[in-house]
Short mmCIF file of C-alpha atoms in Angstrom, two decimals:
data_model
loop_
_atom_site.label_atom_id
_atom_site.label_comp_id
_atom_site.label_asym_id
_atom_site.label_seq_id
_atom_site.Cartn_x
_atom_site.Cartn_y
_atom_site.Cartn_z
CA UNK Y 1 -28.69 35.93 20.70
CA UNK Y 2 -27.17 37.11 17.72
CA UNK Y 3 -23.94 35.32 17.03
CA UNK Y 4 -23.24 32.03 17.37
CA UNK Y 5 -20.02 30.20 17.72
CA UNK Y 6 -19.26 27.00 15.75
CA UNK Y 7 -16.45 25.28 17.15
CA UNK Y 8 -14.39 21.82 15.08
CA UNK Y 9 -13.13 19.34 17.97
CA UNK Y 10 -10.95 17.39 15.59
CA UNK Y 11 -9.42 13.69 15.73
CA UNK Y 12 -6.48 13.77 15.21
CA UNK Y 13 -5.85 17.00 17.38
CA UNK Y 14 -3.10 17.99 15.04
CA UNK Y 15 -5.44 18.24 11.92
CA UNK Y 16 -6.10 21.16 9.55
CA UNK Y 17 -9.63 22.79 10.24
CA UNK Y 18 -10.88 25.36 8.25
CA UNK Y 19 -14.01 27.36 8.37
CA UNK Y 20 -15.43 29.55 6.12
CA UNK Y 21 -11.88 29.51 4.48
CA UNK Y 22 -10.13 30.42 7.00
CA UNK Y 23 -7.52 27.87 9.44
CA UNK Y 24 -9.29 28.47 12.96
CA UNK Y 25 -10.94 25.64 14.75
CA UNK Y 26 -13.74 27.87 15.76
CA UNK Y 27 -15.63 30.83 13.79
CA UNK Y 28 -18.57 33.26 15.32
CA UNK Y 29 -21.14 34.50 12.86
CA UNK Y 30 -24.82 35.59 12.89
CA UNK Y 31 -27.38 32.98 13.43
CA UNK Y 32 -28.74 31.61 10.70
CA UNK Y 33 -25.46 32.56 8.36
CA UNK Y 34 -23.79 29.03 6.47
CA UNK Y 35 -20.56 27.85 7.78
CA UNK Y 36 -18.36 25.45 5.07
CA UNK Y 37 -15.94 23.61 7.30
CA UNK Y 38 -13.19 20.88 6.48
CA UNK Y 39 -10.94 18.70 8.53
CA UNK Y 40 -8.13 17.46 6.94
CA UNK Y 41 -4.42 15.62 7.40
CA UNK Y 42 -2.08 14.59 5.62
CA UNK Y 43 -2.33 10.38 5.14
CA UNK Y 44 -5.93 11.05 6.32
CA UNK Y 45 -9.03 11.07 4.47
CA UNK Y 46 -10.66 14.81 4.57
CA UNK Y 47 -13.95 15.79 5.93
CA UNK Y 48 -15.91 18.57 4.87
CA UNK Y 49 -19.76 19.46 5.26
CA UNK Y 50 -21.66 22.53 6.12
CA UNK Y 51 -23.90 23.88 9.03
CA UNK Y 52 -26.11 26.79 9.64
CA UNK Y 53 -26.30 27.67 13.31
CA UNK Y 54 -29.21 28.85 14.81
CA UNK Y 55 -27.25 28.10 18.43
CA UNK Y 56 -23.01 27.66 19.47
CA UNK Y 57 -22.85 24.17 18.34
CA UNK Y 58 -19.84 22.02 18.52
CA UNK Y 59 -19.00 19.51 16.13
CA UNK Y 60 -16.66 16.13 17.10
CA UNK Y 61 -15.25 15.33 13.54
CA UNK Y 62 -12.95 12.22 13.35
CA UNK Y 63 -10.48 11.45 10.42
CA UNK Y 64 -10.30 7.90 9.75
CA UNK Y 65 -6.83 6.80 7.88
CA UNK Y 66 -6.70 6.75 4.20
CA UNK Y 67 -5.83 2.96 3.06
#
């Protein structure tokens, strides 16, 4: 296979995901190919990291309040 899909399952639902730049919360590329995602809300603290598929992978990435 190709392309892969990268989906964000964020927590809270309502936060901002981005990938590769872009505001989707899910982002097919070529195998292999780096995807830069970030989760953020407001009052929350962000999360960012990168991946490179070789596969669809999913990611769970929780927000945990800012103090």
């Amino acid at each position: 296979k190709s392309t892969v899909t990268v989906t964000i399952n964020a927590t809270p639902s309502d936060a901002a995901v981005v990938l590769n730049g872009e505001e989707k919360t899910s982002i097919e590329v070529k195998a292999g190919t780096e995807v830069v995602w970030e989760v953020s809300k407001e009052t929350y603290t962000t999360r960012s990291g990168r991946i490179t598929p070789m596969r669809d992978t999913t990611l769970d990435v929780i927000l945990e309040a800012a103090l």
